[in-house]
Short mmCIF file of C-alpha atoms in Angstrom, two decimals:
data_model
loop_
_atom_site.label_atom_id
_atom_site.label_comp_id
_atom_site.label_asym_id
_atom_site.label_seq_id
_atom_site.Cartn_x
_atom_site.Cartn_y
_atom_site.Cartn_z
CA UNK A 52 -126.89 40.27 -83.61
CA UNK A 53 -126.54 43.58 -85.45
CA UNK A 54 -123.38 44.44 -83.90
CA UNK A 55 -121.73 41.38 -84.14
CA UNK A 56 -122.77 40.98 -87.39
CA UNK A 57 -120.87 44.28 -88.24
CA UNK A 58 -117.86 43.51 -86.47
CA UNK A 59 -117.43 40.05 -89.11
CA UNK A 60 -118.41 41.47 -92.19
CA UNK A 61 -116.90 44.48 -92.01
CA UNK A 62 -113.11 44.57 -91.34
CA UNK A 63 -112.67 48.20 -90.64
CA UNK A 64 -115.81 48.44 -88.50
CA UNK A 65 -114.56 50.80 -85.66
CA UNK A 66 -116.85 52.28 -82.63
CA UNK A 67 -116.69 56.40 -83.33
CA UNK A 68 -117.15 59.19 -80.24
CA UNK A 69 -120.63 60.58 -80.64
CA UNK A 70 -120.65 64.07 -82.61
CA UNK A 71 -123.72 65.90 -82.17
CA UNK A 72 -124.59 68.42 -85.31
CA UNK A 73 -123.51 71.84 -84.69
CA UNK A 74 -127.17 74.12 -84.48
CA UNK A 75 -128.73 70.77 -82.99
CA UNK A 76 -130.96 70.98 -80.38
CA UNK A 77 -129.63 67.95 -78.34
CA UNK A 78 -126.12 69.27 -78.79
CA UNK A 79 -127.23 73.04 -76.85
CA UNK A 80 -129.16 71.02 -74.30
CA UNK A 81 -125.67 68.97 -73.66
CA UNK A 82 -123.89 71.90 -73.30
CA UNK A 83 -126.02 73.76 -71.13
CA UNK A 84 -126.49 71.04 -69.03
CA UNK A 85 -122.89 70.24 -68.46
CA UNK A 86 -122.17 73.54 -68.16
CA UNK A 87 -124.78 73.68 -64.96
CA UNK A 88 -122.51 70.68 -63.57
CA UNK A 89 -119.35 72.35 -63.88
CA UNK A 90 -120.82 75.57 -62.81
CA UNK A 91 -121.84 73.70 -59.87
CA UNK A 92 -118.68 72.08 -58.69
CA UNK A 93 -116.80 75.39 -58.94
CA UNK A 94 -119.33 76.55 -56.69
CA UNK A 95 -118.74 73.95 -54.15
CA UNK A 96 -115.03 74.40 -54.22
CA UNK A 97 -115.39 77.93 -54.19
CA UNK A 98 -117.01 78.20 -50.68
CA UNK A 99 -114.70 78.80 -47.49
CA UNK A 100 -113.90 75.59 -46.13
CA UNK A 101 -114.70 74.07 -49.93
CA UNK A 102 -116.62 71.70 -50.14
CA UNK A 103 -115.47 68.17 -51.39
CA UNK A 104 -118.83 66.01 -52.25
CA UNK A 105 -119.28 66.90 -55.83
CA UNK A 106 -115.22 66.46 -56.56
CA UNK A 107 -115.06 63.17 -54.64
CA UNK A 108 -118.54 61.40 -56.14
CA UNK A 109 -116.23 62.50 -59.57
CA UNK A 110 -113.15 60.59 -58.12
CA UNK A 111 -115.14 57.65 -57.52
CA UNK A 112 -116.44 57.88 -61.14
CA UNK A 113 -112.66 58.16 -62.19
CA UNK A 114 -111.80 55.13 -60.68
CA UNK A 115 -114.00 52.80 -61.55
CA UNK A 116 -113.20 53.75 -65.46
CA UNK A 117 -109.66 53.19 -64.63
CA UNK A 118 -110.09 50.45 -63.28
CA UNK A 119 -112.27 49.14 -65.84
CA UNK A 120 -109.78 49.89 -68.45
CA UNK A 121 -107.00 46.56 -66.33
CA UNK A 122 -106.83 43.60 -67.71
CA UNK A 123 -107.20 40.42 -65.23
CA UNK A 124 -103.12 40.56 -64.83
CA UNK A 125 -102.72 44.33 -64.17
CA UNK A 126 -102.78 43.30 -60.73
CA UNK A 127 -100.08 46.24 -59.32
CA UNK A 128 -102.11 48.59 -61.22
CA UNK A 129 -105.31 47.39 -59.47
CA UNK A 130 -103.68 47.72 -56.53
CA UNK A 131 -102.26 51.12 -56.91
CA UNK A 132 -105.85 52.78 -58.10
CA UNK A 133 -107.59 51.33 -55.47
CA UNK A 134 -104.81 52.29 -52.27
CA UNK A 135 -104.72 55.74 -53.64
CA UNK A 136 -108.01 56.22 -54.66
CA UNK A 137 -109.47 54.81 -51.38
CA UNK A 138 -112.73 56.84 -51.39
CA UNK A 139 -113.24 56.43 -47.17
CA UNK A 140 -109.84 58.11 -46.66
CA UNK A 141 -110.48 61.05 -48.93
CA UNK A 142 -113.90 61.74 -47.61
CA UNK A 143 -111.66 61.61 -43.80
CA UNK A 144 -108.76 63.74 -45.49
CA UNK A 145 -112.07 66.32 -47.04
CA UNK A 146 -113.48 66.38 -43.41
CA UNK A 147 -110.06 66.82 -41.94
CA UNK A 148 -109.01 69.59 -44.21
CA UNK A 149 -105.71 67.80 -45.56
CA UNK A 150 -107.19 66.80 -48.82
CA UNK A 151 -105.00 67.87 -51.64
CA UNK A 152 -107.01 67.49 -54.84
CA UNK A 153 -103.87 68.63 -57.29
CA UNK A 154 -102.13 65.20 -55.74
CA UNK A 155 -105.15 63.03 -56.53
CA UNK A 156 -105.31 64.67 -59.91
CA UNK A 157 -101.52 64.55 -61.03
CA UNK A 158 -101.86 60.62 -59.68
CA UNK A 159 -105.01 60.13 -62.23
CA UNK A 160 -103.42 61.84 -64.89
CA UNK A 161 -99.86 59.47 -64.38
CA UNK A 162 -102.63 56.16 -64.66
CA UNK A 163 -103.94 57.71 -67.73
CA UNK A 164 -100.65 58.17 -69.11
CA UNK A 165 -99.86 54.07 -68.35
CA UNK A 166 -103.41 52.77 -69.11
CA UNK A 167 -103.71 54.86 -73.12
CA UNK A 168 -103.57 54.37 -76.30
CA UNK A 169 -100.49 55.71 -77.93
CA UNK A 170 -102.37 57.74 -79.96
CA UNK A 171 -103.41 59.80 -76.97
CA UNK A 172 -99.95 60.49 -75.30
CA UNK A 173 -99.98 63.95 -76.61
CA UNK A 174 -103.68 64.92 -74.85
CA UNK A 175 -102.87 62.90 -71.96
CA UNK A 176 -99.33 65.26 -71.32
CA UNK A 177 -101.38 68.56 -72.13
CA UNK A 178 -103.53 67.64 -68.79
CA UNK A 179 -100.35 68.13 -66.95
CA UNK A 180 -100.49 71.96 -68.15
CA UNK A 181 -104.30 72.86 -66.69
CA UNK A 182 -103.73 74.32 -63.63
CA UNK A 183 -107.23 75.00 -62.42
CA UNK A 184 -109.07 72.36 -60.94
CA UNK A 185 -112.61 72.33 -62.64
CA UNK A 186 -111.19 72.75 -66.22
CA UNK A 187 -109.05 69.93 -65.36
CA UNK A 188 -111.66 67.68 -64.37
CA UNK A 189 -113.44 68.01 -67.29
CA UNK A 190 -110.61 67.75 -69.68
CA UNK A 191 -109.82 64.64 -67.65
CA UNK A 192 -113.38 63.14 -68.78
CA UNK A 193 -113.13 63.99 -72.33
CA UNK A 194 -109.78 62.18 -72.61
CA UNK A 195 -111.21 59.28 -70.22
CA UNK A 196 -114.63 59.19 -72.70
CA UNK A 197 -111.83 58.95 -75.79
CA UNK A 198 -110.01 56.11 -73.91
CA UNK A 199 -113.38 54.04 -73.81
CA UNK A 200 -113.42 54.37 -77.23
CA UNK A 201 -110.34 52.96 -77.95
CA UNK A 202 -110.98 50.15 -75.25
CA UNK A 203 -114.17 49.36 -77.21
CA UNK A 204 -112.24 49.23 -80.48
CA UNK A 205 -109.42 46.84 -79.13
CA UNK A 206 -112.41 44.89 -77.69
CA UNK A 207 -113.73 44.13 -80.79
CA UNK A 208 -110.48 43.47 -82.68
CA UNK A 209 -110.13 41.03 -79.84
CA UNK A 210 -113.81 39.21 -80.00
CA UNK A 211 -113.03 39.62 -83.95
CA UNK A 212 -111.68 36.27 -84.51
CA UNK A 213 -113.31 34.31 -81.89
CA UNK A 214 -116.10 36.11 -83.07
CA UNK A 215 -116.07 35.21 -86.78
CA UNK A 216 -115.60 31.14 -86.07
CA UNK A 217 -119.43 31.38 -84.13
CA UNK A 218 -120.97 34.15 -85.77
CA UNK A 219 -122.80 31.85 -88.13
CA UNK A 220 -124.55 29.65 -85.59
CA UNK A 221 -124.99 32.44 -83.60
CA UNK A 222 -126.47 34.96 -85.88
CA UNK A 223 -128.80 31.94 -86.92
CA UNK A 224 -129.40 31.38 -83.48
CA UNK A 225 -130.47 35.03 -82.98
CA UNK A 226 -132.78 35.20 -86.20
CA UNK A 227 -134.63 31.76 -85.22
CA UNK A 228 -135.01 33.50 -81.82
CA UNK A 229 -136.76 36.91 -83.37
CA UNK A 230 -138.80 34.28 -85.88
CA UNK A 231 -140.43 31.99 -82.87
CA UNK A 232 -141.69 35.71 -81.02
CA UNK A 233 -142.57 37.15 -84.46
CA UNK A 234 -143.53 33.93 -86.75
CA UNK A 235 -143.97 37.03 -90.51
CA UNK A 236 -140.34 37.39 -90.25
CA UNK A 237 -139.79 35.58 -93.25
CA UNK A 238 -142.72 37.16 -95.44
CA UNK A 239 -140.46 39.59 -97.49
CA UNK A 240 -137.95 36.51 -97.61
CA UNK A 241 -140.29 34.00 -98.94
CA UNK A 242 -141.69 36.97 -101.54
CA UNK A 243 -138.15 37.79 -102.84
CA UNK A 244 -137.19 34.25 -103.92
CA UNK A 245 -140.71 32.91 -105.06
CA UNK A 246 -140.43 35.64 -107.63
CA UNK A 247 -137.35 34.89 -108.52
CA UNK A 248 -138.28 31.19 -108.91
CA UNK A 249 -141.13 33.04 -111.18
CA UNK A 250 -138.79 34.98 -113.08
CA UNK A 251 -136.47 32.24 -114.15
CA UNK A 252 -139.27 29.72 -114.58
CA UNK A 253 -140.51 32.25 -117.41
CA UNK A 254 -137.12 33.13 -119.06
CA UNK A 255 -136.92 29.02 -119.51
CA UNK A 256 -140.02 28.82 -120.67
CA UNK A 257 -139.63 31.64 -123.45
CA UNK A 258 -136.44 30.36 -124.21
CA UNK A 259 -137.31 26.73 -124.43
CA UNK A 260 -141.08 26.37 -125.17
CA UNK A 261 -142.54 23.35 -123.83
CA UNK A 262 -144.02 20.62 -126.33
CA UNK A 263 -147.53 18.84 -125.67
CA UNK A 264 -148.86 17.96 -122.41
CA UNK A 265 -145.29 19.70 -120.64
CA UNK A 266 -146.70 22.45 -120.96
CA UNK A 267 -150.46 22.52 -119.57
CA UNK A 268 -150.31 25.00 -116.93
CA UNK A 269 -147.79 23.00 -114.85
CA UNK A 270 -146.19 25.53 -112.35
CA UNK A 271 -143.16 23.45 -111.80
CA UNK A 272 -139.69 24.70 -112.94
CA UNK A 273 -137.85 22.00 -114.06
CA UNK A 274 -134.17 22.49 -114.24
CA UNK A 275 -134.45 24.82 -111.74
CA UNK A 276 -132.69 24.45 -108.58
CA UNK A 277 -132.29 26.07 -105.10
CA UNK A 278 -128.92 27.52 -105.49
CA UNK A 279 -129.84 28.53 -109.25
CA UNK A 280 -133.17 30.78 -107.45
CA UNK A 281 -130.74 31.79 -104.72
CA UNK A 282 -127.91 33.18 -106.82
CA UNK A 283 -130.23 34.89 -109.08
CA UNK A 284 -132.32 36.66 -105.76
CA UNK A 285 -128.94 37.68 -104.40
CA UNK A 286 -128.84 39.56 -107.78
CA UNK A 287 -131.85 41.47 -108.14
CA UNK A 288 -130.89 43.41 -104.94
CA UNK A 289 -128.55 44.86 -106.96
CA UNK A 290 -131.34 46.33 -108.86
CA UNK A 291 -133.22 46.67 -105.80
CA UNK A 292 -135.95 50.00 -105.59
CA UNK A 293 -135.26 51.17 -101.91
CA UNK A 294 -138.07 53.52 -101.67
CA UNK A 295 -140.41 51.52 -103.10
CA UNK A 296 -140.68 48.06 -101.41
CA UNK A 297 -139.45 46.56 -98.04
CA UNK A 298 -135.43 45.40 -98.15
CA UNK A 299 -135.92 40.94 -97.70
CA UNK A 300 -135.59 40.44 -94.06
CA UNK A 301 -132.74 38.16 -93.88
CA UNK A 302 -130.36 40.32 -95.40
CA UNK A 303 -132.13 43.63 -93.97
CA UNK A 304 -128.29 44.09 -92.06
CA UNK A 305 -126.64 44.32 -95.07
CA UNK A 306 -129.06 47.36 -97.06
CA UNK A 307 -126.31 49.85 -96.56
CA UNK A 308 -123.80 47.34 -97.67
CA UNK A 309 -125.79 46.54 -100.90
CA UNK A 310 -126.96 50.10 -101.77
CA UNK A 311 -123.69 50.65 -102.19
CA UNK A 312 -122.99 48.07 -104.23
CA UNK A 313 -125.64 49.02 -106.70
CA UNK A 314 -124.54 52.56 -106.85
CA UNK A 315 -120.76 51.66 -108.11
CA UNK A 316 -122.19 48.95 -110.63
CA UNK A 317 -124.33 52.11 -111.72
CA UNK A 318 -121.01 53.93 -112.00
CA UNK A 319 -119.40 51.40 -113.63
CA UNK A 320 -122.08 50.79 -116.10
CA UNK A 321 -122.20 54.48 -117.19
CA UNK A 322 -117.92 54.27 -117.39
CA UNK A 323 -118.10 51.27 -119.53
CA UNK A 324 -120.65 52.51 -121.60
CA UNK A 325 -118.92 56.03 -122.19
CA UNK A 326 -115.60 54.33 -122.43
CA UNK A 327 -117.39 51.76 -125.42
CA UNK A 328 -118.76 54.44 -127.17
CA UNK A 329 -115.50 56.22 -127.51
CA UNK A 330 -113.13 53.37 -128.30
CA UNK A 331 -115.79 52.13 -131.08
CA UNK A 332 -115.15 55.84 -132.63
CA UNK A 333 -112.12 56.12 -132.48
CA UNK A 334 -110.37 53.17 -133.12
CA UNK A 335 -108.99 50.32 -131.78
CA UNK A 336 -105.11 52.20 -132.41
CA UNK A 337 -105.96 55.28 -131.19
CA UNK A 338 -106.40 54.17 -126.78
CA UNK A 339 -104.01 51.37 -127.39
CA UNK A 340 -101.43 52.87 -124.77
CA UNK A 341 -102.81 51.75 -121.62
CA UNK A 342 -101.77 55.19 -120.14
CA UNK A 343 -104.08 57.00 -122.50
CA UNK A 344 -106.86 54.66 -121.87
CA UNK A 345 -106.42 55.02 -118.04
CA UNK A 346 -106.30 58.81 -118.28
CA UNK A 347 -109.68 58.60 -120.57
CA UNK A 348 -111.38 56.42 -117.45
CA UNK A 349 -109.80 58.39 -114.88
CA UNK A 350 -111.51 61.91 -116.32
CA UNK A 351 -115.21 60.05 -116.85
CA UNK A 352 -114.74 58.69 -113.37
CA UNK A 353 -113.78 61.63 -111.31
CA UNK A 354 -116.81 63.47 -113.48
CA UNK A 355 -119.47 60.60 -112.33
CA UNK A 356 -118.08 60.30 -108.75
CA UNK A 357 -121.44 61.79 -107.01
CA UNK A 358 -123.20 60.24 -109.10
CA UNK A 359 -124.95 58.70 -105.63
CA UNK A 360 -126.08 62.07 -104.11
CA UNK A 361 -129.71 63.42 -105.14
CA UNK A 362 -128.28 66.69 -106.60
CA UNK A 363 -126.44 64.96 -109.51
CA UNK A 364 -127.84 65.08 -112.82
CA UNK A 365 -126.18 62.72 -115.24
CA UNK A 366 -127.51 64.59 -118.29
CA UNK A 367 -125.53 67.34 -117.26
CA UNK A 368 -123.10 65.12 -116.49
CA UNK A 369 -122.58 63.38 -119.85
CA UNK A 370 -122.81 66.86 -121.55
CA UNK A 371 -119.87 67.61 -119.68
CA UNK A 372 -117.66 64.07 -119.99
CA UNK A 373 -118.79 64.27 -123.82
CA UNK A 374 -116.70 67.91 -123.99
CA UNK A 375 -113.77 66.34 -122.23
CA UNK A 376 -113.96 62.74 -124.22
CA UNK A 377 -113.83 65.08 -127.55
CA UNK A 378 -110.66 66.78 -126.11
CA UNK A 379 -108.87 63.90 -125.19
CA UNK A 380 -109.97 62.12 -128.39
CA UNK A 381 -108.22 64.87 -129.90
CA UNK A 382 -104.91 65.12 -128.04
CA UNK A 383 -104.39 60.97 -128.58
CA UNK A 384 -105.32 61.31 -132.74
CA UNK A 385 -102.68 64.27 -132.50
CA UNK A 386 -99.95 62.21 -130.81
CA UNK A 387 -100.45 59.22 -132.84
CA UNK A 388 -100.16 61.37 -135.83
CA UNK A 389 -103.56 61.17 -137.29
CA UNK A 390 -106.37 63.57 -138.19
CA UNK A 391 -108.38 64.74 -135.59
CA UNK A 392 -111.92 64.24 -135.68
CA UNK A 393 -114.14 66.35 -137.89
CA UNK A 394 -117.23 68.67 -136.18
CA UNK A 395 -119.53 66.72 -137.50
CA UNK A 396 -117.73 63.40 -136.24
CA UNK A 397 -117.20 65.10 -132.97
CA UNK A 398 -121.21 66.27 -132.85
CA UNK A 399 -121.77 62.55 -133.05
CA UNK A 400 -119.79 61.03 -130.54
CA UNK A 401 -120.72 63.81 -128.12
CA UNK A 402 -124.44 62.96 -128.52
CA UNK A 403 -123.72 58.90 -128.41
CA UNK A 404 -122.12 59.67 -125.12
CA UNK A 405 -125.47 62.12 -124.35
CA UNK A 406 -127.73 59.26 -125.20
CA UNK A 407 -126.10 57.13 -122.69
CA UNK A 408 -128.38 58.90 -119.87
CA UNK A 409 -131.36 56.94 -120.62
CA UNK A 410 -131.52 53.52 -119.02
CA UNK A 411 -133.01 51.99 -122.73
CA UNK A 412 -129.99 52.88 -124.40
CA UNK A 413 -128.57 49.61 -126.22
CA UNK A 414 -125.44 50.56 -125.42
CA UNK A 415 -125.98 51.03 -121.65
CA UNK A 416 -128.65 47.42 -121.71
CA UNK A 417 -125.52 45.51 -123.04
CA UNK A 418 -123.17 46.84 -120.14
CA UNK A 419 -125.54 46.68 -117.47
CA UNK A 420 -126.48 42.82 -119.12
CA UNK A 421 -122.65 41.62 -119.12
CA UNK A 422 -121.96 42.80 -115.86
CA UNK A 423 -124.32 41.12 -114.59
CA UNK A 424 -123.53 37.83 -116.11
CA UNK A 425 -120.35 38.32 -114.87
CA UNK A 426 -121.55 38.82 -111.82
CA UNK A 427 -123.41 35.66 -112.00
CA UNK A 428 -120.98 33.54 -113.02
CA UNK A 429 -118.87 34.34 -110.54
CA UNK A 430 -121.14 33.85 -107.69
CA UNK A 431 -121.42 30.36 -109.35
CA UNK A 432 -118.30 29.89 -109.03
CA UNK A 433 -118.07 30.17 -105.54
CA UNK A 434 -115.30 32.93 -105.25
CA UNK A 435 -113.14 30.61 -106.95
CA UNK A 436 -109.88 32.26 -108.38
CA UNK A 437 -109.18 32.83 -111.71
CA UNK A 438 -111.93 35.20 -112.54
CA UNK A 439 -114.24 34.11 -115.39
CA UNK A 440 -113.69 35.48 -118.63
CA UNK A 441 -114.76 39.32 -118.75
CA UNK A 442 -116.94 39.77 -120.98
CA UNK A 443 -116.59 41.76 -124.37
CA UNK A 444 -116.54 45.48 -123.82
CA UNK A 445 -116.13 45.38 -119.84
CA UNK A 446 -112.15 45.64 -120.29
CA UNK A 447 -111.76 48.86 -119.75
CA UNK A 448 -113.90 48.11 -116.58
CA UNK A 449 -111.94 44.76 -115.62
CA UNK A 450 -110.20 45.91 -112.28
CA UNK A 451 -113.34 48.06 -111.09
CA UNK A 452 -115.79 44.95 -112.02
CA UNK A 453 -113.61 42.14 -110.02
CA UNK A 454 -113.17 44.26 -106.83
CA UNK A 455 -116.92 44.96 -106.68
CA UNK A 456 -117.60 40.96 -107.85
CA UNK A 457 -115.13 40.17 -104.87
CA UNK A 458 -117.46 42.10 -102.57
CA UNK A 459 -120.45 40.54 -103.21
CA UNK A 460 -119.71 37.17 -103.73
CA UNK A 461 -118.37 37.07 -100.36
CA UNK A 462 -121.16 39.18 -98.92
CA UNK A 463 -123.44 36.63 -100.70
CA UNK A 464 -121.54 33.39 -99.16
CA UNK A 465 -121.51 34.80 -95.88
CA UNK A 466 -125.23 35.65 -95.74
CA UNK A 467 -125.74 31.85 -97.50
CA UNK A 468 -124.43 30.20 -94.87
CA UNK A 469 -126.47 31.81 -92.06
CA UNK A 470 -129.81 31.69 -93.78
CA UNK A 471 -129.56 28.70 -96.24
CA UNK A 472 -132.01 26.59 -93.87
CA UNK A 473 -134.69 28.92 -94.37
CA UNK A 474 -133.71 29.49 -97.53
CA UNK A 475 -134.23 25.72 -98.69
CA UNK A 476 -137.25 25.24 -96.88
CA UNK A 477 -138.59 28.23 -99.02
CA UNK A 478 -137.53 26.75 -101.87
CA UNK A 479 -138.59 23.60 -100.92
CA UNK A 480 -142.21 24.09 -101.23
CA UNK A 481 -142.37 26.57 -104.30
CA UNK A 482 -139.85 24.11 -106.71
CA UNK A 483 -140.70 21.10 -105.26
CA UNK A 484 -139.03 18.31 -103.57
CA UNK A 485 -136.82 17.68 -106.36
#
């Protein structure tokens, strides 16, 4: 479910070769252990008459990858592999003493040659120049371990479309499978949107106060409905604490996808604030060259690009993009012809851009606020096209803000129309049959 999951959502998933870390303790056992094979099968065809079992049970393995590699027309091919490869006559040729391995290798290599990738024409043709039998071998099962990679990959850009007109009913399929053996599969589910229910319930009821007997202690929302819950759920794992509580279970294969999600609204909330700050300063004449502005973004954003990794501090990050904001401030009021900024006005703006760090900043609350309702909208939408209306001060932000939007509205609508089912029936119960 996992897997094929992966393979619709993500359009450049790709199956990778297995690298081992370097001082890993798996990786010296590999190599020690595969050096005992080879070691071995020199050994064997080191001994006066050699001896063939080793090299021939590696044949057979050879053969049954090339061969797994034909498609059902390749029938020649099949044909050829299997004639030459014939696995009785070597063992009768080995016995005889008229086997010639360099034949059976040069044949093998040939089949690679026919049966790759383009991509691996070039390692293919350097088998040609190992002359020695052993390294050969085992050059011949590296490239033949790299070819089952790319057969995996052209696999699943096969399945891919076949793939992505089931996967709904399948992946459903799947997950009512896992519920029926393990009934609390839903329990993080049914928590996550029963306090969202709660949380909008409240914001109406602050908003709109209820008058006389409405409000006794009724726990119904009205107003609210299913897809209203849903679409605000979807966004509070944007906000989601990772370390602190369990990821809701029906969009548990999609974490990484979401994480990441949070991390460049983060970003972007951060830019937008910086950039707001600066263009509130300065001027609405000074940035009004969209080349200046983009330059302005482009030095914040390369400054807040690891912003993700535990070793960033943004203080020491906004101390730095406030230095760089004051110089660029600078160089624009120069080429526009007015006077640059004075210490004192430069003091400021550097520590309007330093007070951005903490999350209670009003500046930073409006960003993160219209982003979200842009967000919002547009998931109410239903990925229609035109965008909505940015909000005011997200501008600068516009192109970053509609290709993350993109993203999640269609990781959203995807995930909807799997789960909505359970999703309802959650619903159901906590809003009411209304």
């Amino acid at each position: 479910m996992a897997l094929a999951h992966e393979i619709v959502v993500n359009g450049d998933f790709r199956i990778k070769p297995v690298e081992l870390p370097e001082d890993s303790l798996e990786k010296r056992v590999k190599e020690i252990v595969h050096k005992a094979f080879w070691d071995c099968l020199s050994a064997q065809l080191s001994e006066d008459p050699p001896a063939y079992d080793h090299a021939i049970r590696l044949v057979g393995e050879i053969k049954e990858t090339l061969l797994s590699f034909l498609l059902p027309g390749h029938t020649r091919l099949r044909n050829q592999i299997t004639e030459v490869l014939d696995l009785d006559l070597i063992k009768q040729e080995a016995e005889n003493g008229a086997l010639d391995i360099t034949k059976l290798a040069e044949f093998i290599i040939g089949m690679m040659g026919t049966l790759c990738a383009p991509a691996r024409d070039e390692e293919v043709k350097k088998l040609k120049d190992i002359k020695e039998i052993v390294p050969l071998f085992r050059a011949i099962f590296s490239a033949l371990d790299l070819m089952k990679v790319d057969m995996a990959n052209f696999a699943v850009s096969s399945i891919r479309p076949h793939l992505m007109q089931q996967s709904v009913e399948y992946e459903r399929k799947k997950f009512q499978e896992l519920l029926e053996k393990q009934p609390n599969s839903l329990d993080f589910v049914t928590q996550w949107l029963e306090e969202a229910a709660d949380d909008l319930t409240t914001q109406k009821c602050e908003h709109s106060p209820p008058a006389g007997e409405e409000a006794a202690g009724s726990r119904e929302a009205p107003g609210l409905s299913p897809v209203a819950v849903q679409n605000y759920a979807y966004l509070q794992l944007l906000k989601w604490g990772h370390g602190q509580r369990p990821f809701p279970e029906t969009v548990l294969m999609d974490q990484p996808r979401f994480q990441e999600l949070q991390r460049q609204l983060e970003q972007l909330t951060i830019l937008g604030a910086v950039l707001l700050v600066t263009f509130s300063m300065a001027g609405p004449g000074v940035f009004g060259q969209a080349d200046s502005a983009e330059k302005l973004k482009m030095v914040i954003k390369i400054l807040l690009i690891d912003m993700h990794l535990p070793s960033f501090h943004l203080d020491d990050a906004l101390t730095a993009i406030g230095e760089k904001v004051c110089v660029e401030v600078s160089s624009c009021l120069s080429r526009c012809g007015l006077a640059p900024f004075t210490t004192d006005k430069e003091t400021v703006l550097r520590g309007q851009i330093q007070a951005v760090s903490s999350p209670d900043n009003p500046v930073r609350r409006i960003m993160d606020s219209r982003i979200l309702t842009f967000l919002e909208t547009y998931l109410a939408s239903g990925l229609q096209k035109p965008f909505p209306t940015i909000p005011g001060g997200l501008g600068p932000v516009q192109t970053e803000l509609e290709e993350v939007a993109i993203k999640f509205v269609r990781l959203v609508n995807y995930n909807k129309m799997v789960f909505s089912p359970y999703y309802d029936a959650i619903l159901t119960k906590r809003l009411g049959p209304a």
